Amino acid sequence: SVGELKALLATDQVFSFDDCAGLEFSEVFVWRPFTGAQFREADPHVEQDGKVLKRHQTRDHLCTAFNKVYTAFTRTTNTLIVLQ
């Protein structure tokens, strides 16, 4: 959770996907962005090459989850670090 990570890193500069929308930082560290239930659900629907979601059925909640990760990734102006 965000609270646990704040305590572990001893900083208040830890934000959830929703909290970081509209903000920018020189360096962004994204911790375990693909561990939620939505991504486990999305896994069987991802093509073999891992790039394109199958379009046979609309899954808006999965698009929302991926959009939140995209938002977190685009908050950086200099360095992005992702630890899965």
Short mmCIF file of C-alpha atoms in Angstrom, two decimals, residues 5-77:
data_model
loop_
_atom_site.label_atom_id
_atom_site.label_comp_id
_atom_site.label_asym_id
_atom_site.label_seq_id
_atom_site.Cartn_x
_atom_site.Cartn_y
_atom_site.Cartn_z
CA LEU A 5 5.79 2.28 1.07
CA LYS A 6 5.89 5.78 2.63
CA ALA A 7 6.98 4.21 5.92
CA LEU A 8 9.52 1.92 4.25
CA LEU A 9 11.12 4.77 2.30
CA ALA A 10 10.68 7.32 5.10
CA THR A 11 9.15 9.93 2.79
CA ASP A 12 5.81 11.50 2.03
CA GLN A 13 6.73 11.66 -1.67
CA VAL A 14 4.82 8.45 -2.44
CA PHE A 15 1.64 8.72 -4.51
CA SER A 16 -1.05 6.37 -5.74
CA PHE A 17 -1.91 6.32 -9.45
CA ASP A 18 -4.87 8.60 -8.77
CA ASP A 19 -2.86 11.00 -6.58
CA CYS A 20 -0.16 11.63 -9.20
CA ALA A 21 -2.49 12.74 -12.01
CA GLY A 22 -1.58 16.26 -13.11
CA LEU A 23 1.73 16.34 -11.24
CA GLU A 24 5.25 16.22 -12.71
CA PHE A 25 8.52 15.14 -11.15
CA SER A 26 12.11 15.04 -12.38
CA GLU A 27 12.50 11.45 -11.24
CA VAL A 28 9.70 8.90 -10.91
CA PHE A 29 10.02 5.45 -9.35
CA VAL A 30 7.02 3.21 -10.09
CA TRP A 31 6.79 0.23 -7.76
CA ARG A 32 4.96 -2.94 -8.84
CA PRO A 33 2.58 -1.26 -11.30
CA PHE A 34 1.27 -4.50 -12.81
CA THR A 35 0.39 -6.50 -9.71
CA GLY A 36 -3.31 -5.63 -9.38
CA ALA A 37 -6.17 -8.01 -10.07
CA GLN A 38 -6.94 -6.19 -13.32
CA PHE A 39 -3.59 -7.17 -14.78
CA ARG A 40 -3.99 -10.81 -13.76
CA GLU A 41 -7.35 -10.71 -15.53
CA ALA A 42 -5.85 -9.02 -18.60
CA ASP A 43 -3.02 -11.56 -18.97
CA PRO A 44 -4.98 -14.19 -20.96
CA HIS A 45 -6.29 -11.48 -23.30
CA VAL A 46 -2.87 -10.17 -24.32
CA GLU A 47 -1.54 -11.39 -27.65
CA GLN A 48 1.51 -13.64 -27.78
CA ASP A 49 3.83 -10.70 -28.54
CA GLY A 50 2.60 -8.91 -25.41
CA LYS A 51 1.81 -5.72 -27.29
CA VAL A 52 -1.83 -5.74 -28.36
CA LEU A 53 -4.98 -6.55 -26.39
CA LYS A 54 -7.41 -8.74 -28.28
CA ARG A 55 -10.33 -6.67 -29.42
CA HIS A 56 -13.00 -9.41 -29.35
CA GLN A 57 -14.62 -8.04 -26.21
CA THR A 58 -14.70 -4.65 -24.51
CA ARG A 59 -13.06 -4.57 -21.11
CA ASP A 60 -13.27 -0.93 -20.05
CA HIS A 61 -12.04 -1.63 -16.50
CA LEU A 62 -8.83 -3.09 -17.92
CA CYS A 63 -8.33 -0.01 -20.10
CA THR A 64 -8.75 2.13 -16.99
CA ALA A 65 -6.07 0.13 -15.15
CA PHE A 66 -3.60 0.45 -18.03
CA ASN A 67 -4.41 4.16 -18.35
CA LYS A 68 -3.49 4.69 -14.68
CA VAL A 69 -0.10 3.06 -15.25
CA TYR A 70 0.41 5.20 -18.35
CA THR A 71 -0.42 8.31 -16.30
CA ALA A 72 2.15 7.32 -13.65
CA PHE A 73 4.80 6.69 -16.33
CA THR A 74 4.24 10.08 -17.94
CA ARG A 75 4.67 12.07 -14.70
CA THR A 76 8.43 12.14 -15.15
CA THR A 77 10.40 14.87 -16.87
#
